[in-house]
XYZ file of C-alpha atoms in Angstrom:
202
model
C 0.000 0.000 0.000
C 3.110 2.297 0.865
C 4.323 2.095 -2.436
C 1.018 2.802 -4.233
C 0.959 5.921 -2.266
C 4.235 6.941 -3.047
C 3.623 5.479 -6.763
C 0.343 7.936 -6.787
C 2.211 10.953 -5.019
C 5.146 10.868 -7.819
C 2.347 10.877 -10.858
C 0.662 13.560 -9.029
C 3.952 15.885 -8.779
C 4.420 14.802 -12.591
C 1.012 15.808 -13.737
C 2.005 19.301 -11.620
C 4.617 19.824 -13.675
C 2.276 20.261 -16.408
C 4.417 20.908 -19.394
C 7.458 19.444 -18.264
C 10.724 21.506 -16.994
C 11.674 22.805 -20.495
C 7.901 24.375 -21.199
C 8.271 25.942 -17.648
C 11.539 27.410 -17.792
C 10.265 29.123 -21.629
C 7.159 30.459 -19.724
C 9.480 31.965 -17.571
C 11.658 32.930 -19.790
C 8.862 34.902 -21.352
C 8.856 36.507 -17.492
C 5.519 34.416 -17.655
C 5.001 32.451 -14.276
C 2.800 29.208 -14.946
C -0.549 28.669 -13.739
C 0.328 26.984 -10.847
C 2.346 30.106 -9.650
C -0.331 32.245 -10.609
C -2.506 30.572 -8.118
C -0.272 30.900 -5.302
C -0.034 34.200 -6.070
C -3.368 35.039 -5.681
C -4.311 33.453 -2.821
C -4.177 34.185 0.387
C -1.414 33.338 2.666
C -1.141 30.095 4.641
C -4.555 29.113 2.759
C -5.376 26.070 0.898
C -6.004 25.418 -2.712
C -8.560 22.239 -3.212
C -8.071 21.431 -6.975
C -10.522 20.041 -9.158
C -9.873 17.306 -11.892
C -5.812 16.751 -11.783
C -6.098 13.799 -13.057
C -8.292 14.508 -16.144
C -6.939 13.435 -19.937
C -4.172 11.073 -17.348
C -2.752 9.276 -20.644
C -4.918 10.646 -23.381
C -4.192 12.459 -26.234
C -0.346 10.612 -26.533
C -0.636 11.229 -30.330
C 0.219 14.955 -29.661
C 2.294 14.516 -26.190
C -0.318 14.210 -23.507
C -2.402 17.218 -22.144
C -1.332 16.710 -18.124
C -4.560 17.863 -16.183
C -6.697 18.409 -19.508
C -4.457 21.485 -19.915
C -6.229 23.780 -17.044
C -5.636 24.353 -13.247
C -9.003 24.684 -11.583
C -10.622 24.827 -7.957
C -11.352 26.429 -5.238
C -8.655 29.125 -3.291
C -9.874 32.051 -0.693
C -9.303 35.227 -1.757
C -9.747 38.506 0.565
C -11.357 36.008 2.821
C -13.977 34.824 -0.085
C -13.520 31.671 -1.387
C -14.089 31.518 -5.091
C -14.005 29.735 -8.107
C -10.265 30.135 -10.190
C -9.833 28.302 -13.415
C -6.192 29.141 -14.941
C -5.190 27.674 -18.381
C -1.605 26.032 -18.342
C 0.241 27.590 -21.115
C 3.111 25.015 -20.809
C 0.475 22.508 -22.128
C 0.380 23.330 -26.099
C 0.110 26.411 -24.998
C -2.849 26.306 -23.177
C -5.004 25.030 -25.758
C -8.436 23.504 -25.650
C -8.576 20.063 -26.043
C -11.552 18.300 -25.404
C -11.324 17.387 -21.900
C -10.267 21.290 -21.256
C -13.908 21.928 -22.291
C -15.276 19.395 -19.839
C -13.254 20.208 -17.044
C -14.008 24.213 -17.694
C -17.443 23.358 -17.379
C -17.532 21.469 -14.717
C -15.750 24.156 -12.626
C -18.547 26.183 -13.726
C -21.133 24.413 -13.205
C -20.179 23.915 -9.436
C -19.554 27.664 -9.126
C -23.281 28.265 -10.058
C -24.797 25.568 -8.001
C -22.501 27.646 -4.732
C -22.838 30.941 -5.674
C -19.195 30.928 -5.908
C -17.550 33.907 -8.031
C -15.251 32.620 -10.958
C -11.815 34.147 -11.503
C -10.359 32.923 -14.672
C -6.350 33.478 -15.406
C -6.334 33.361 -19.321
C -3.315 32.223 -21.054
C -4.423 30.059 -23.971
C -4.000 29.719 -27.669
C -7.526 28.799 -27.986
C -8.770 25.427 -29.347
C -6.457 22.593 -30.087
C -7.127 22.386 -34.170
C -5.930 18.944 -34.418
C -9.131 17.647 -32.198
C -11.367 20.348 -33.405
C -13.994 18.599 -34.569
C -14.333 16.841 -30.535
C -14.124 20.236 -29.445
C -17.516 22.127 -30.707
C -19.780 19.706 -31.611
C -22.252 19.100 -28.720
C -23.586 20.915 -26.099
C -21.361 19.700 -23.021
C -18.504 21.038 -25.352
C -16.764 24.889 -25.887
C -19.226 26.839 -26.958
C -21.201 26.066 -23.688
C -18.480 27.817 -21.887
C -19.984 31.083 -23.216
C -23.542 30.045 -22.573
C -22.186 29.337 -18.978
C -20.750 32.920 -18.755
C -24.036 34.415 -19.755
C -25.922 32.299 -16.942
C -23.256 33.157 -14.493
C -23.437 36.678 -15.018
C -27.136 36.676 -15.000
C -27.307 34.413 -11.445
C -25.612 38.206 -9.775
C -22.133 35.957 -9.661
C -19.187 38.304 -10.319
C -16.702 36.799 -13.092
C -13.214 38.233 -13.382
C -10.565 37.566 -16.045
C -7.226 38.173 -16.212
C -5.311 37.979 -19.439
C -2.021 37.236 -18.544
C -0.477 35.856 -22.204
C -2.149 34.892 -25.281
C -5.617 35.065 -25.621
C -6.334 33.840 -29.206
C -9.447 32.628 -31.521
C -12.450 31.117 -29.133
C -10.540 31.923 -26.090
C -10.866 35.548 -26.718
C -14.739 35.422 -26.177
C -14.350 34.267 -22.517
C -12.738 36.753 -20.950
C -14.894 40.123 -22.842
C -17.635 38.277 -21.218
C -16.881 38.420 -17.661
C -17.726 41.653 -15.607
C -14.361 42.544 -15.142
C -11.172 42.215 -17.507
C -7.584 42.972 -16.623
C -4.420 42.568 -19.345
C -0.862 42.625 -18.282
C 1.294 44.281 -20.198
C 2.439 42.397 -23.182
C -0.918 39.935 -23.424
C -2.894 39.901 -26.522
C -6.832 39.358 -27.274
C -7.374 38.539 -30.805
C -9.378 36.493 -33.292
C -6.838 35.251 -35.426
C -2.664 35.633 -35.621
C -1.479 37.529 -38.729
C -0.385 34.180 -40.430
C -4.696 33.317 -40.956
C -5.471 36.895 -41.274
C -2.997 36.858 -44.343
C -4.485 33.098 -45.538
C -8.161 34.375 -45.618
C-alpha cells in the first residue's frame, strides 16, 4: 500500500509539472510564471487550494504529447477572505489550448460555481482550441461553446466573473474573458481572433 501511495504521489507531482521543466523554464523565460504560480499568487497566505480534476486526460491524447490535467488548473482558493471559483489555463500545455477534456473540465468548474454561488476568476493564457481535435471540441452541447452560454448564466445568477489575461488570448478563447464583468491585461498579453499568419491566408 506504501508504495502505491508513493507510486500515486510521484504521478501527481508529474502531472504538476504540467508541461514538463523545459515548457516551464520558456514560460518563464517569457517573465511568464505558470498557472500553478499564478494561483499561489493570488491566494491568500497560509490558505489552501482544493483542486478540481488533476487527473483529467491522465494518458490521453499521446498522439500529440499528452495534455497533463486536460491542460487547465481549476478549484477552489480564498481570496480577501472569499472563497471563489479560479480556473487558470496552463500555457506550458500546447500552450494552453483547448482540447476536449479542457472543455469538460471548464465546465464542470462552472457548473459547481453556479450551483454555490461561488464567483469565478479565470487566469487566461491560452491559444484557444487545439485544431488537431477540433472537430471533438464544438460539436455538442457539453462542449466549448457552452463555456460562453455558462458565462451568460453566471453573469445573470448576480455571480461576479473576473478575467485576467495574462499571455495569449487567441481565436475562441478571446470570447471568454470580454464576457466576464471585469477584464484585466498585463502588459504584453494579446486578445485577438486570429494571428497575422490566418489573417494573411483568408
Amino acid at each position: 500500500m506504501r508504495q502505491l501511495i508513493e507510486e500515486l504521489s510521484h504521478e501527481e507531482r508529474r502531472i504538476m509539472e504540467g508541461g514538463g521543466a523545459k515548457a516551464i523554464a520558456r514560460q518563464h523565460d517569457k517573465g511568464r510564471l505558470t498557472a500553478r504560480e499564478r494561483i499561489a499568487g493570488l491566494l491568500d497566505s497560509q490558505t489552501s487550494f482544493f483542486e478540481l480534476g488533476l487527473w483529467a486526460a491522465r494518458k490521453m491524447y499521446q498522439d500529440w504529447g499528452g495534455a497533463p490535467a486536460a491542460g487547465v488548473v481549476t478549484g477552489i482558493g480564498s481570496v480577501s477572505g472569499r472563497r471563489l471559483m479560479i480556473i487558470a489555463n496552463d500555457a506550458t500545455v500546447k500552450a494552453g489550448a483547448f482540447f476536449p477534456l479542457t472543455c469538460k473540465k471548464v465546465l464542470r468548474a462552472q457548473r459547481i460555481a453556479l450551483e454555490n454561488l461561488l464567483p469565478l476568476v479565470y487566469l487566461v493564457d491560452s491559444a484557444g482550441v487545439f485544431l488537431p481535435l477540433q472537430d471533438e471540441v464544438f460539436p455538442d452541447e457539453d462542449d466549448f461553446g457552452r463555456i460562453f452560454r455558462n458565462n451568460a448564466v453566471i453573469s445573470a445568477a448576480g455571480i461576479p466573473q473576473l478575467a485576467a489575461i495574462m499571455g495569449n488570448c487567441v481565436a475562441g478563447g478571446g470570447y471568454l474573458p470580454v464576457l466576464c464583468d471585469k477584464l484585466l491585461m498585463t502588459e504584453g498579453s494579446g486578445l485577438y481572433l486570429a494571428g497575422p499568419a490566418l489573417v494573411k491566408a483568408a
